[in-house]
Coordinates of C-alpha atoms in Angstrom, one line a residue:
X13 CA 0.1 0.0 -0.2
X14 CA 3.0 2.7 0.4
X15 CA 4.2 2.6 -3.2
X16 CA 0.4 3.5 -4.0
X17 CA 0.7 7.1 -4.6
X18 CA -3.2 7.5 -3.4
X19 CA -1.8 6.3 0.2
X20 CA 0.9 9.5 -0.1
X21 CA -1.9 11.9 -0.6
X22 CA -4.0 10.9 1.5
X23 CA -1.4 11.1 4.2
X24 CA -0.7 14.7 3.1
X25 CA -4.5 15.5 2.7
X26 CA -4.4 14.6 6.6
X27 CA -1.4 16.7 7.4
X28 CA -3.0 19.9 5.7
X29 CA -6.2 19.0 7.1
X30 CA -4.6 19.1 11.2
X31 CA -2.8 22.2 10.1
X32 CA -5.7 24.3 8.7
X33 CA -7.5 22.8 11.8
X34 CA -4.3 24.4 14.1
X35 CA -4.2 27.1 12.3
X36 CA -7.9 28.2 12.7
X37 CA -8.2 27.5 16.1
X38 CA -4.8 29.6 16.3
X39 CA -6.7 32.7 13.9
X40 CA -9.9 32.1 16.9
X41 CA -8.1 33.0 19.3
X42 CA -5.8 35.8 17.8
X43 CA -9.0 37.1 16.6
X44 CA -10.2 37.7 20.5
X45 CA -7.7 40.3 21.2
X46 CA -9.0 42.7 18.2
X47 CA -11.3 45.4 18.7
X48 CA -15.0 43.7 18.9
X49 CA -15.9 45.9 16.1
X50 CA -13.8 43.8 13.6
X51 CA -14.4 40.5 15.1
X52 CA -18.0 41.1 14.1
X53 CA -16.6 41.4 10.2
X54 CA -14.7 38.4 10.3
X55 CA -17.2 35.2 9.7
X56 CA -15.8 32.0 10.5
X57 CA -15.8 31.6 6.5
X58 CA -13.0 34.1 6.0
X59 CA -11.0 32.9 8.8
X60 CA -11.5 29.4 7.6
X61 CA -10.1 30.7 4.1
X62 CA -7.2 32.6 6.1
X63 CA -6.2 29.2 7.6
X64 CA -6.2 27.6 4.2
X65 CA -4.3 30.2 2.5
X66 CA -1.2 29.8 5.1
X67 CA -1.0 26.3 5.2
X68 CA 2.2 26.0 3.4
X69 CA 3.9 29.1 4.8
X70 CA 4.2 31.4 1.1
X71 CA 1.8 34.2 2.4
X72 CA 4.2 34.1 5.5
X73 CA 7.3 34.8 2.9
X74 CA 4.7 36.9 0.5
X75 CA 3.5 39.7 3.9
X76 CA 7.5 39.9 5.2
X77 CA 8.7 40.7 2.0
X78 CA 6.2 43.1 1.7
X79 CA 6.8 44.4 4.7
X80 CA 10.9 44.8 3.9
X81 CA 10.3 46.4 0.8
X82 CA 7.6 48.8 3.0
X83 CA 10.6 49.9 5.4
X84 CA 12.6 50.4 2.8
X85 CA 10.4 52.5 1.4
X86 CA 9.5 54.3 5.0
X87 CA 13.3 54.5 5.5
X88 CA 14.2 56.0 1.9
X89 CA 11.3 58.7 2.1
X90 CA 12.2 60.0 5.4
X91 CA 16.2 60.0 4.5
X92 CA 14.5 62.2 1.6
X93 CA 12.8 64.6 3.3
X94 CA 15.4 65.1 6.3
X95 CA 17.9 65.4 3.2
X96 CA 15.4 68.2 2.1
X97 CA 15.0 69.9 5.6
X98 CA 18.9 69.6 6.0
X99 CA 19.2 72.1 2.3
X100 CA 16.8 74.1 3.9
X101 CA 18.5 74.8 7.2
X102 CA 22.0 75.4 5.3
X103 CA 19.9 77.9 2.7
X104 CA 18.9 79.9 5.8
X105 CA 21.7 79.8 7.4
X106 CA 23.5 80.7 4.5
X107 CA 20.9 84.0 4.2
X108 CA 21.5 85.1 7.9
X109 CA 25.1 85.0 7.4
X110 CA 24.7 87.4 4.2
X111 CA 22.7 89.5 5.9
X112 CA 24.6 89.9 8.8
X113 CA 28.1 91.0 6.6
X114 CA 25.7 93.2 4.8
X115 CA 24.6 94.6 7.9
X116 CA 27.7 95.1 9.5
X117 CA 29.4 96.9 6.2
X118 CA 25.9 99.0 5.8
X119 CA 25.6 102.6 6.0
X120 CA 23.3 103.9 8.6
X121 CA 21.3 106.1 6.3
X122 CA 20.3 103.1 4.5
X123 CA 20.1 100.5 7.1
X124 CA 16.2 100.6 7.1
X125 CA 16.0 99.7 3.1
X126 CA 18.6 96.9 4.0
X127 CA 16.5 95.5 6.6
X128 CA 13.3 95.8 5.4
X129 CA 14.9 94.0 1.9
X130 CA 16.5 91.3 4.1
X131 CA 13.0 90.9 6.0
X132 CA 11.4 90.4 2.5
X133 CA 14.4 87.9 1.5
X134 CA 14.0 85.6 4.9
X135 CA 10.0 85.9 3.9
X136 CA 10.6 84.4 0.5
X137 CA 12.9 81.8 1.5
X138 CA 10.4 80.6 4.5
X139 CA 7.6 80.5 2.0
X140 CA 9.9 78.8 -0.9
X141 CA 10.6 76.2 2.2
X142 CA 7.0 75.6 3.1
X143 CA 6.0 75.1 0.1
X144 CA 9.0 72.4 -1.2
X145 CA 8.3 70.8 2.3
X146 CA 5.0 70.6 1.1
X147 CA 5.6 69.0 -2.7
X148 CA 7.6 66.6 -0.8
X149 CA 4.9 65.6 2.2
X150 CA 2.8 65.3 -1.1
X151 CA 5.0 62.9 -2.5
X152 CA 5.7 61.1 0.1
X153 CA 1.8 60.4 0.7
X154 CA 1.4 59.4 -3.0
X155 CA 4.2 57.0 -2.3
X156 CA 2.9 55.3 0.6
X157 CA -0.3 55.0 -1.1
X158 CA 1.3 53.3 -3.8
X159 CA 2.6 50.9 -2.0
X160 CA -0.6 50.3 -0.2
X161 CA -2.1 49.9 -3.6
X162 CA 1.0 47.5 -4.4
X163 CA 0.5 45.6 -1.8
X164 CA -3.3 44.8 -1.8
X165 CA -2.7 43.9 -5.0
X166 CA -0.2 41.4 -4.1
X167 CA -1.8 40.0 -1.6
X168 CA -5.3 39.4 -3.6
X169 CA -2.6 38.0 -5.9
X170 CA -1.8 35.3 -4.0
X171 CA -5.1 34.7 -2.6
X172 CA -5.2 35.8 0.6
X173 CA -9.0 36.3 1.7
X174 CA -10.1 40.3 2.5
X175 CA -7.3 41.5 0.2
X176 CA -7.9 43.8 -2.8
X177 CA -8.0 47.2 -3.8
X178 CA -9.3 49.4 -2.3
X179 CA -9.3 52.9 -0.4
X180 CA -12.1 52.9 1.7
X181 CA -10.7 53.5 5.2
X182 CA -12.9 50.4 7.0
X183 CA -11.8 48.4 4.5
X184 CA -8.1 49.2 4.8
X185 CA -8.9 48.9 8.6
X186 CA -10.1 45.3 8.1
X187 CA -7.3 44.3 6.1
X188 CA -4.5 45.5 8.5
X189 CA -6.1 43.8 10.9
X190 CA -6.0 40.9 9.4
X191 CA -1.9 41.9 8.5
X192 CA -1.8 41.7 12.0
X193 CA -3.2 38.6 12.9
X194 CA -1.0 37.0 10.0
X195 CA 2.0 38.7 12.1
X196 CA 1.2 37.5 14.7
X197 CA 0.5 34.1 14.2
X198 CA 3.6 33.6 12.3
X199 CA 5.8 35.0 15.4
X200 CA 4.0 32.3 17.6
X201 CA 4.6 29.5 15.2
X202 CA 8.3 30.8 14.5
X203 CA 9.1 30.6 18.4
X204 CA 7.2 27.6 18.9
X205 CA 9.5 25.7 16.5
X206 CA 6.4 25.1 13.7
X207 CA 7.8 26.7 10.8

């Protein structure tokens, strides 16, 4: 009977079924830690489908890869914003230095005009800085929004229940909670040596 392929398949099927029940039980336990409004949105079937998607561990790898990409993106965007901030600080320092030097060499009868011009220059720089920061922040938000869409698309294609492209805040919260469940379950399995 060992040589018969059906015997191997039924053994694999039993292991998969046991793993499915284990994952479903763990998910049901983890769901209890989430807000009740979220618990109500997760049916038994959704949890069962999620457990099925997690059986072979591929979804864990996908989620970890997406998380790594997200962290790199966030770090890169943070560094870009910090660089812009440092450039703005340097511009302001240079302008203030230039103003100080001009004040020192200014004749007293031109002082009021010079101070007025310097104030206008400083205000123009501050407006420029605010506009550039605003543009950078919009770029960051747009890039992070695109990352969310990429993640939703990847998880949907991987067959993870509850994932599809949406901008609906309630659905995004559900997806974030599903990711939290997946990550907690992965952590638990890693700590217990199951994975």
